[in-house]
Coordinates of C-alpha atoms in Angstrom, one line a residue:
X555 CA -0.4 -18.5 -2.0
X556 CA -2.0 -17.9 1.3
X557 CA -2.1 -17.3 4.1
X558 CA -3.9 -16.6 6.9
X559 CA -3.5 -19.3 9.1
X560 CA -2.7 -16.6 12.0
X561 CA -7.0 -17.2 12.8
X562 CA -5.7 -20.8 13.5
X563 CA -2.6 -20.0 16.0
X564 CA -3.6 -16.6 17.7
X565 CA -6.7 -14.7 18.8
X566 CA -5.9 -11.1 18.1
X567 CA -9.2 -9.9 19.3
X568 CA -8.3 -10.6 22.7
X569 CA -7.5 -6.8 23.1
X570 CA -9.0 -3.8 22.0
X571 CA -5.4 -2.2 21.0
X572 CA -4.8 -4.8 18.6
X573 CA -8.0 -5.1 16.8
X574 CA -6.0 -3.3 13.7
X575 CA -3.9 -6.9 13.6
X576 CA -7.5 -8.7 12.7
X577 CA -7.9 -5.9 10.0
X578 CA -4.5 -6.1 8.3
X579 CA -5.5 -9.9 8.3
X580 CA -8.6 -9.3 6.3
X581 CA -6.8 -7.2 4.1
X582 CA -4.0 -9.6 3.5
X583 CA -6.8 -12.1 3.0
X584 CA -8.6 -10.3 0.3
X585 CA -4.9 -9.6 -1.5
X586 CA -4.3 -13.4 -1.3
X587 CA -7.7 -14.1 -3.1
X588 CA -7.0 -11.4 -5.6
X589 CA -3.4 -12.7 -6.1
X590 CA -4.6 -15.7 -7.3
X591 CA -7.8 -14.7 -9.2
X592 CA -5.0 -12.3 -11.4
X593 CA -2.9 -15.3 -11.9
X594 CA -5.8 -17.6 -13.1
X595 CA -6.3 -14.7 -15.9
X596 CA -2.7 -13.4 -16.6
X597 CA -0.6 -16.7 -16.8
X598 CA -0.4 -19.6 -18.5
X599 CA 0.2 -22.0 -15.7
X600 CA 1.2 -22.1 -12.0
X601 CA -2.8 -22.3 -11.2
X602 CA -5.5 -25.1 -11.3
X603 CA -7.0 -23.1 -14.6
X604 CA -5.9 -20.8 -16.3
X605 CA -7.0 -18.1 -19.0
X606 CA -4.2 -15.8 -20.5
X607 CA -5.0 -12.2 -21.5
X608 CA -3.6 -11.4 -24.8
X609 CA -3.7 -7.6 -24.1
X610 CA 0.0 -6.9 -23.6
X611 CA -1.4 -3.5 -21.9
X612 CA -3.1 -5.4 -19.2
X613 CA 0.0 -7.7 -18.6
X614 CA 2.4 -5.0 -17.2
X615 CA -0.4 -4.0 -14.3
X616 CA -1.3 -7.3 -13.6
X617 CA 2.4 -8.7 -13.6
X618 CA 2.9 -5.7 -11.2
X619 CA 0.0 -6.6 -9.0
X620 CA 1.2 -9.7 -8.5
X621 CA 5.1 -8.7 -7.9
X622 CA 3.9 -6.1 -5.5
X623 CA 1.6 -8.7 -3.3
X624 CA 4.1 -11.6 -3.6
X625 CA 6.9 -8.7 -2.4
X626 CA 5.4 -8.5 1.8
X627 CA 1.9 -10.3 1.7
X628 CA 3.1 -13.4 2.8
X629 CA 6.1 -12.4 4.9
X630 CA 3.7 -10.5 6.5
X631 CA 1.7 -13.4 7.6
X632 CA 4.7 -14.9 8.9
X633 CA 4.9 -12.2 11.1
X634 CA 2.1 -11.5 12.5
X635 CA 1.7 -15.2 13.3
X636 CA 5.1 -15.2 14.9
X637 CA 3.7 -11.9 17.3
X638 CA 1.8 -13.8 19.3
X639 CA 3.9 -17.0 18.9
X640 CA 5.4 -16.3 22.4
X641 CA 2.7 -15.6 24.5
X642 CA 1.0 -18.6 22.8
X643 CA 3.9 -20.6 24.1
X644 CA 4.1 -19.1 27.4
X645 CA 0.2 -19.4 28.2
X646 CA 0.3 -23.4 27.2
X647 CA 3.8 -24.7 27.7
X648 CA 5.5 -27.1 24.8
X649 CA 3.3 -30.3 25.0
X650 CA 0.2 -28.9 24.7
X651 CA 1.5 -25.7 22.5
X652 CA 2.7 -28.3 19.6
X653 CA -0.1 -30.4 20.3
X654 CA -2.7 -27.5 19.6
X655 CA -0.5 -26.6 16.4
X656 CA -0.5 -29.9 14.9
X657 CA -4.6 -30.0 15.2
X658 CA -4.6 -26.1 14.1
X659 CA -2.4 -26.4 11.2
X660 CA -1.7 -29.7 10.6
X661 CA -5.7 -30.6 9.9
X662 CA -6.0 -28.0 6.8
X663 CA -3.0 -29.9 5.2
X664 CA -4.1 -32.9 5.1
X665 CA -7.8 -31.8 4.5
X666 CA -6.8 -30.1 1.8
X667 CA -3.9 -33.0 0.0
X668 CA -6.5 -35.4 0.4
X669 CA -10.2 -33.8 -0.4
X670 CA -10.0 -30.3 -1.4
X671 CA -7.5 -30.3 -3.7
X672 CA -8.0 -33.3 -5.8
X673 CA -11.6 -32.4 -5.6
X674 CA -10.9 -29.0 -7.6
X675 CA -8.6 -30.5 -10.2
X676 CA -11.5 -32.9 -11.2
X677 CA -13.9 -29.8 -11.2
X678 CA -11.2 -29.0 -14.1
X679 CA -10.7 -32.2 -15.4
X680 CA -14.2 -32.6 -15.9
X681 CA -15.6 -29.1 -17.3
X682 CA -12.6 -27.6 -18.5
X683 CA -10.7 -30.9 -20.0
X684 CA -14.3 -32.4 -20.9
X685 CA -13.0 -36.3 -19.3
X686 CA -16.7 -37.0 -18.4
X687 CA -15.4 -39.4 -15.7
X688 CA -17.0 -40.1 -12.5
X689 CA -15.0 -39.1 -9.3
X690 CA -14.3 -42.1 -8.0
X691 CA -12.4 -43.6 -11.4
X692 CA -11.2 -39.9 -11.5
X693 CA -8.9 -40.6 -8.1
X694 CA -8.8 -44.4 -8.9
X695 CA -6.0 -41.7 -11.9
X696 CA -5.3 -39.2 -9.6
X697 CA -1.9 -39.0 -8.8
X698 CA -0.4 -35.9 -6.4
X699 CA -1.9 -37.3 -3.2
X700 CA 0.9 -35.1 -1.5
X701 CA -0.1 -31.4 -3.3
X702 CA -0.1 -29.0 -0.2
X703 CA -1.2 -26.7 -3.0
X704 CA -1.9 -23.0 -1.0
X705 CA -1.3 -25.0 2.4
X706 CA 2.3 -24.5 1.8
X707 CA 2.5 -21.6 3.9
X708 CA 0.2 -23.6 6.4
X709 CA 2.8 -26.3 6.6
X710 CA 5.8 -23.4 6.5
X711 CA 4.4 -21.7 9.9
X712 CA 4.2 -25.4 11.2
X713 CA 7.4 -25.9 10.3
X714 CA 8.7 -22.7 11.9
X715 CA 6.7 -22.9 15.2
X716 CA 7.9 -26.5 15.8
X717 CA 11.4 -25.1 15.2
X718 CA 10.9 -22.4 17.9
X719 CA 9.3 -25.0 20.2
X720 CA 12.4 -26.8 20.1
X721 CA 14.8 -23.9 20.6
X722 CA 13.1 -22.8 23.6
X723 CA 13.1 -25.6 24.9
X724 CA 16.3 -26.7 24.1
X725 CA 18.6 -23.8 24.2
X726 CA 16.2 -21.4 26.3
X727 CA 15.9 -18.8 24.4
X728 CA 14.6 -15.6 25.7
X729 CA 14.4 -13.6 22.3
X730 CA 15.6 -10.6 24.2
X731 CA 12.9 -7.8 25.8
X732 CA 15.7 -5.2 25.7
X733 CA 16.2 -4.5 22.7
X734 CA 15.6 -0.6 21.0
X735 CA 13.1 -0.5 18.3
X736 CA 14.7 0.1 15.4
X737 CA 14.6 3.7 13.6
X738 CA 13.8 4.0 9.9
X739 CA 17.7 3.7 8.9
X740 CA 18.2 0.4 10.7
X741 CA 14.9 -0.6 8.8
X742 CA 16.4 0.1 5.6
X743 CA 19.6 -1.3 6.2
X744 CA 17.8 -5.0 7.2
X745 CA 15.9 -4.2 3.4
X746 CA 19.1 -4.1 1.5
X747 CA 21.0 -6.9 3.8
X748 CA 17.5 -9.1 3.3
X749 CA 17.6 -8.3 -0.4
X750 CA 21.2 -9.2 -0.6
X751 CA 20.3 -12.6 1.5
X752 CA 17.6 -13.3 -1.2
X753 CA 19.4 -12.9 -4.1
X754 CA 22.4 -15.1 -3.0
X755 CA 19.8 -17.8 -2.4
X756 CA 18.6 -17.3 -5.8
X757 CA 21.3 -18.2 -7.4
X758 CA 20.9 -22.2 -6.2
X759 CA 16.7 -21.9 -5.8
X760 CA 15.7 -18.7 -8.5
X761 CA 12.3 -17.3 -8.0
X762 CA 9.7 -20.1 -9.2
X763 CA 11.9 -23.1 -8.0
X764 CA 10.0 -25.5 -6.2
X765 CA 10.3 -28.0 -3.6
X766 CA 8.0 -30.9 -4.4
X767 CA 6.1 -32.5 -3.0
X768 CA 5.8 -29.2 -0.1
X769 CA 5.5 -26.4 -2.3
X770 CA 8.0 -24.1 -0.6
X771 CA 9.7 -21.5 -2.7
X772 CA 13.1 -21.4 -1.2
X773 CA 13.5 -18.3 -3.0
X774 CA 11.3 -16.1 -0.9
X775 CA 12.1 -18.3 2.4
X776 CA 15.0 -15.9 3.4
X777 CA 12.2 -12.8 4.0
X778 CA 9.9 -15.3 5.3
X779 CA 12.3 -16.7 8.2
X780 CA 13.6 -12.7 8.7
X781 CA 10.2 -11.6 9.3
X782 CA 9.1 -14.7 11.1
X783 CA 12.3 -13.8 13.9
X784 CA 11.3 -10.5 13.8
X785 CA 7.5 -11.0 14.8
X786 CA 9.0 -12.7 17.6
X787 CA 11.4 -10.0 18.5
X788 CA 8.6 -7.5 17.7
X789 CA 6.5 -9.2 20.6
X790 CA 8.6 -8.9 23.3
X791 CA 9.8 -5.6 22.6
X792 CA 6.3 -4.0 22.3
X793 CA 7.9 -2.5 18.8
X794 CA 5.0 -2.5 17.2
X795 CA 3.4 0.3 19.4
X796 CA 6.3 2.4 19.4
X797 CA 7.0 2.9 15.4
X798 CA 5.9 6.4 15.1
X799 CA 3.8 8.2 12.5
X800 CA 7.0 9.8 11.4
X801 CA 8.6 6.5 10.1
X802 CA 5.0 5.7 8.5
X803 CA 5.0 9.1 6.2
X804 CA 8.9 7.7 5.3
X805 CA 7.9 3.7 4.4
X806 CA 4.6 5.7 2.7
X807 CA 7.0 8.1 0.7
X808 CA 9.7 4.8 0.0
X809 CA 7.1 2.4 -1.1
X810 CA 5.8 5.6 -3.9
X811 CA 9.0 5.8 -5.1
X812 CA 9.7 2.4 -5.2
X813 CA 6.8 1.5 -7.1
X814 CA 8.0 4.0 -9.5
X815 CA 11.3 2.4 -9.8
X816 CA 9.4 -0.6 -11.4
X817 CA 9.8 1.0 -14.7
X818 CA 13.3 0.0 -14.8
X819 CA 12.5 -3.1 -14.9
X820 CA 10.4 -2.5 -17.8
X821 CA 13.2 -0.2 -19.5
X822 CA 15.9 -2.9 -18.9
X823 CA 13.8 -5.4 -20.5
X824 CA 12.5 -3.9 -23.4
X825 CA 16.5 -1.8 -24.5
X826 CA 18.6 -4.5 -22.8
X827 CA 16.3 -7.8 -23.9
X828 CA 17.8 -10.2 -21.5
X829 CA 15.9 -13.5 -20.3
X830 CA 13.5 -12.9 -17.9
X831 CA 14.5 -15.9 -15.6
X832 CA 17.5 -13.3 -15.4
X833 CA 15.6 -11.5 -12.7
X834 CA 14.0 -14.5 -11.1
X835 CA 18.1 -15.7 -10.2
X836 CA 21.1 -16.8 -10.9
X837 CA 24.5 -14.6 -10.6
X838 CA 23.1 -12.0 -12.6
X839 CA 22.9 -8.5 -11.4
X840 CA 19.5 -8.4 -12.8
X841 CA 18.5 -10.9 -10.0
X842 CA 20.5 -8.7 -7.9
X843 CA 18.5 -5.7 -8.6
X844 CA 15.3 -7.2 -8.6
X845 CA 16.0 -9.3 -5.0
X846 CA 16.9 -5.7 -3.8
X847 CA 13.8 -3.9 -5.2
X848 CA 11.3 -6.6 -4.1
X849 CA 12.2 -6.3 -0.5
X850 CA 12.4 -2.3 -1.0
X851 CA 8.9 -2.1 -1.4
X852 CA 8.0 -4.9 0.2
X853 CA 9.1 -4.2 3.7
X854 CA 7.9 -0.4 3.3
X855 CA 4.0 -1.3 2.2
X856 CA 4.4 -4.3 5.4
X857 CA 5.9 -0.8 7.3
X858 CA 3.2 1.3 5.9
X859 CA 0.4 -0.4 6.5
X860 CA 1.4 -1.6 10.1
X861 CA 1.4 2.2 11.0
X862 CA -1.6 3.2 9.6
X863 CA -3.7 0.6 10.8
X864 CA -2.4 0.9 14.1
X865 CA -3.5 5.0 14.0
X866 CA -6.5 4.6 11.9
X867 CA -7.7 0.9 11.4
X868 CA -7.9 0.1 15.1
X869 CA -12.2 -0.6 15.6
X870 CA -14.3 -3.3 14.4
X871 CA -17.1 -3.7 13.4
X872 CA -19.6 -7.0 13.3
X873 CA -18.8 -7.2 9.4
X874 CA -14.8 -7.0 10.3
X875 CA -15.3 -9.3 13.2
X876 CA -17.0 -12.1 11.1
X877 CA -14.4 -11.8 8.0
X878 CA -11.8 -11.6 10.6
X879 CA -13.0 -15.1 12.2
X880 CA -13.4 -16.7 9.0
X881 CA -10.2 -15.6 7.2
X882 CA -8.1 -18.9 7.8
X883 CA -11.4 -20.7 6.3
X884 CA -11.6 -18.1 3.0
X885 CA -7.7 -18.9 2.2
X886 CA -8.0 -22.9 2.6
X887 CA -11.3 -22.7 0.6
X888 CA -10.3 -19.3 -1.9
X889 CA -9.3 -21.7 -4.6
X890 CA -12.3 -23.8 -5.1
X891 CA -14.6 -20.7 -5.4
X892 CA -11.8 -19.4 -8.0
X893 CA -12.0 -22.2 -10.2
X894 CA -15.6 -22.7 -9.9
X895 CA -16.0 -19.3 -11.3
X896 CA -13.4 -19.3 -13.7
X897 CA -14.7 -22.6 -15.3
X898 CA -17.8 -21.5 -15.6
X899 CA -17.1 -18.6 -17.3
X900 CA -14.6 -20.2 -19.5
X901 CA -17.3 -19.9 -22.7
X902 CA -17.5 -16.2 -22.4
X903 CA -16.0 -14.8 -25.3
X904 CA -14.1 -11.9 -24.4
X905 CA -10.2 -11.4 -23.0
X906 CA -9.2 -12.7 -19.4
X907 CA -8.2 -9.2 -18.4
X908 CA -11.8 -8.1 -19.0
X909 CA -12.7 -11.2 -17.4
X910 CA -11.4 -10.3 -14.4
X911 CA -12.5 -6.9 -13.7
X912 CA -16.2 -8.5 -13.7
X913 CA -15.2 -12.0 -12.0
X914 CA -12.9 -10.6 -9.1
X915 CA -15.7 -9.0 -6.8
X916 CA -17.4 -11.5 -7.1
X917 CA -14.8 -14.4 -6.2
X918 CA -13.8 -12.0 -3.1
X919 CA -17.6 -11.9 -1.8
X920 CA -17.7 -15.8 -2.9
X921 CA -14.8 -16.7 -0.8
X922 CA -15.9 -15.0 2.2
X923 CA -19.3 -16.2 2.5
X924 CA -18.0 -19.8 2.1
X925 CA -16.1 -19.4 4.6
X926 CA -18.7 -17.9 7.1
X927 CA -20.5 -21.5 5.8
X928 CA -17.8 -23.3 6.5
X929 CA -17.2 -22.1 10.1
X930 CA -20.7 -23.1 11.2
X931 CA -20.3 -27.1 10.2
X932 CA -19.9 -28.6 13.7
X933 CA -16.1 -29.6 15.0
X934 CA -14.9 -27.0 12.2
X935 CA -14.0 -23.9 14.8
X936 CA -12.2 -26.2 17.0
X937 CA -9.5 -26.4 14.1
X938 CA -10.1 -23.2 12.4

């Protein structure tokens, strides 16, 4: 997962009314760490290593952990990288605004393909697998060169700001500075129509599908390009600034009662008993249900948080600053200090949901101070 290559195409701190943007991007940061720290320990694959719990009590929170996160945290990114898209654009002019994104973004891809990545799965293939092979005559064997691995959103917002380059130039586009900010009922009419969108996708690209060798799950993609337009739209509208406290005690009360509706979910499944690739897609009107519900809550946490931060979260501090600065750095490098810490602990003999209450602080903290490491090797901030 993750995401916070918005360090790498904006600088948020370039005004004191939007230093609650740099805070929602720490906090997304940490979610993305934690996101994949609960996979390593609740699944059986879909991660470099992984440890399955065998407490079926700790599955259903930790499944709903990572449901909830992978429901907005990554739209959101989209998003706010999209907010200051624009005036990126504006400030630079095409040539040197794709040539700035290709350093920015493009870098970390092939950093990561060719070093980091491979890199990690020998840590893996070496401790975990016990193939005590040197590195070299590991890669001489290595074989998925091309594994964007959590750079797929990286090479998504690439993908995305090239595309929006070329309209603009292209066709002009103006993305309209006119338009109303929408009330809470137009809000929750985009949810349903987006969640509608998503599960019609889902029935060609289901929740889990994969398009080698990028990584891009097509099934989420319909939430990502909506919020990506709408960050843009956002911008030049000033919407952000005019949702009012009233629509964030709304999304606050939606998203409750939305997590609550999760238990459905849980009903269906344990009286019903169908598949559970039934809710991932297909024409099923479990996927229907599900597509619905994931952008329910999704959209009001995004809507939630987005308020509150900008009432309450909007200061800094020189600890928020620094993890603010270094955030694009903790998600490139997140996944090394995951595994390191994982393997090493692989001998402990007690579940992986216990596991993880002790190991997830620390692989937070971890993450963060590498980063802060990372930013000081010389060239590095020019990039990220």
């Amino acid at each position: 997962m993750s995401t916070a290559a918005i360090a790498a195409t904006t600088n948020v701190s370039s005004s004191n009314k939007l230093l609650y943007i740099d805070n929602i991007k720490v906090l997304l940061t940490i979610l993305v760490v934690l996101h994949h720290t609960f996979i390593a320990y609740s699944s059986s694959d879909g991660w470099y290593y992984t440890e399955q719990t065998s407490i079926i009590a700790a599955r259903i929170p930790m499944t709903l952990f990572v449901s909830i996160n992978q429901s907005f945290f990554m739209g959101y990114f989209f998003m706010l990288a999209a907010y200051f898209t624009g005036s990126s654009y504006s400030r630079k002019g095409t040539s040197k605004f794709i040539k700035d994104r290709l350093l920015r973004l493009g870098v970390p891809i092939l950093f990561n393909s060719f070093i980091l990545s491979p890199f990690i799965s020998y840590i893996v293939y070496y401790f975990a697998k016990g193939h005590h092979i040197n590195y070299f005559h590991y890669l001489s064997l290595y074989d998925s060169w091309i594994d964007l691995g959590v750079t797929w959103f990286v090479a998504a917002l690439l993908l995305f700001v090239l595309v929006y380059a070329a309209v603009k130039k292209i066709f002009k586009v103006s993305f309209n500075n006119s338009l109303k900010t929408p009330n809470s009922k137009t809000i929750f009419f985009f949810i349903l129509a987006l969640g509608v969108v998503s599960f019609l996708v889902r029935i060609q690209f289901p929740v889990g599908w994969v398009l080698d060798p990028v990584g891009f799950q097509l099934g989420h993609f319909p939430q990502y390009i909506a919020l990506f337009i709408v960050g843009l739209i956002a911008a030049k509208n000033n919407w952000f600034e005019q949702f009012s406290d009233k629509m964030g005690r709304q999304f606050k009360i939606s998203a409750l009662v939305s997590l609550l509706f999760f238990s459905v979910f849980i009903i269906i499944k344990f009286t019903l008993k169908p598949p559970s690739s039934w809710f991932s897609g297909g024409f099923h009107w479990e996927a229907l249900l599900y597509a619905i519900w994931e952008q329910w809550i999704g959209l009001s946490i995004l809507m939630t948080i987005l308020i509150k931060a900008k009432r309450s979260w909007n200061n800094s501090s020189k600890l928020l600053a620094n993890a603010s600065r270094c955030s694009f750095a903790v998600y490139i490098f997140h996944p090394l200090v995951i595994v390191v810490f994982t393997v090493a602990l692989r001998n402990w003999t007690i579940d992986p949901a216990v596991k993880l209450l002790a190991v997830a602080p620390l692989i937070v903290v971890g993450s963060f101070v590498l980063g802060s490491l990372i930013l000081l090797i010389p060239g590095v901030k020019k990039i990220i």
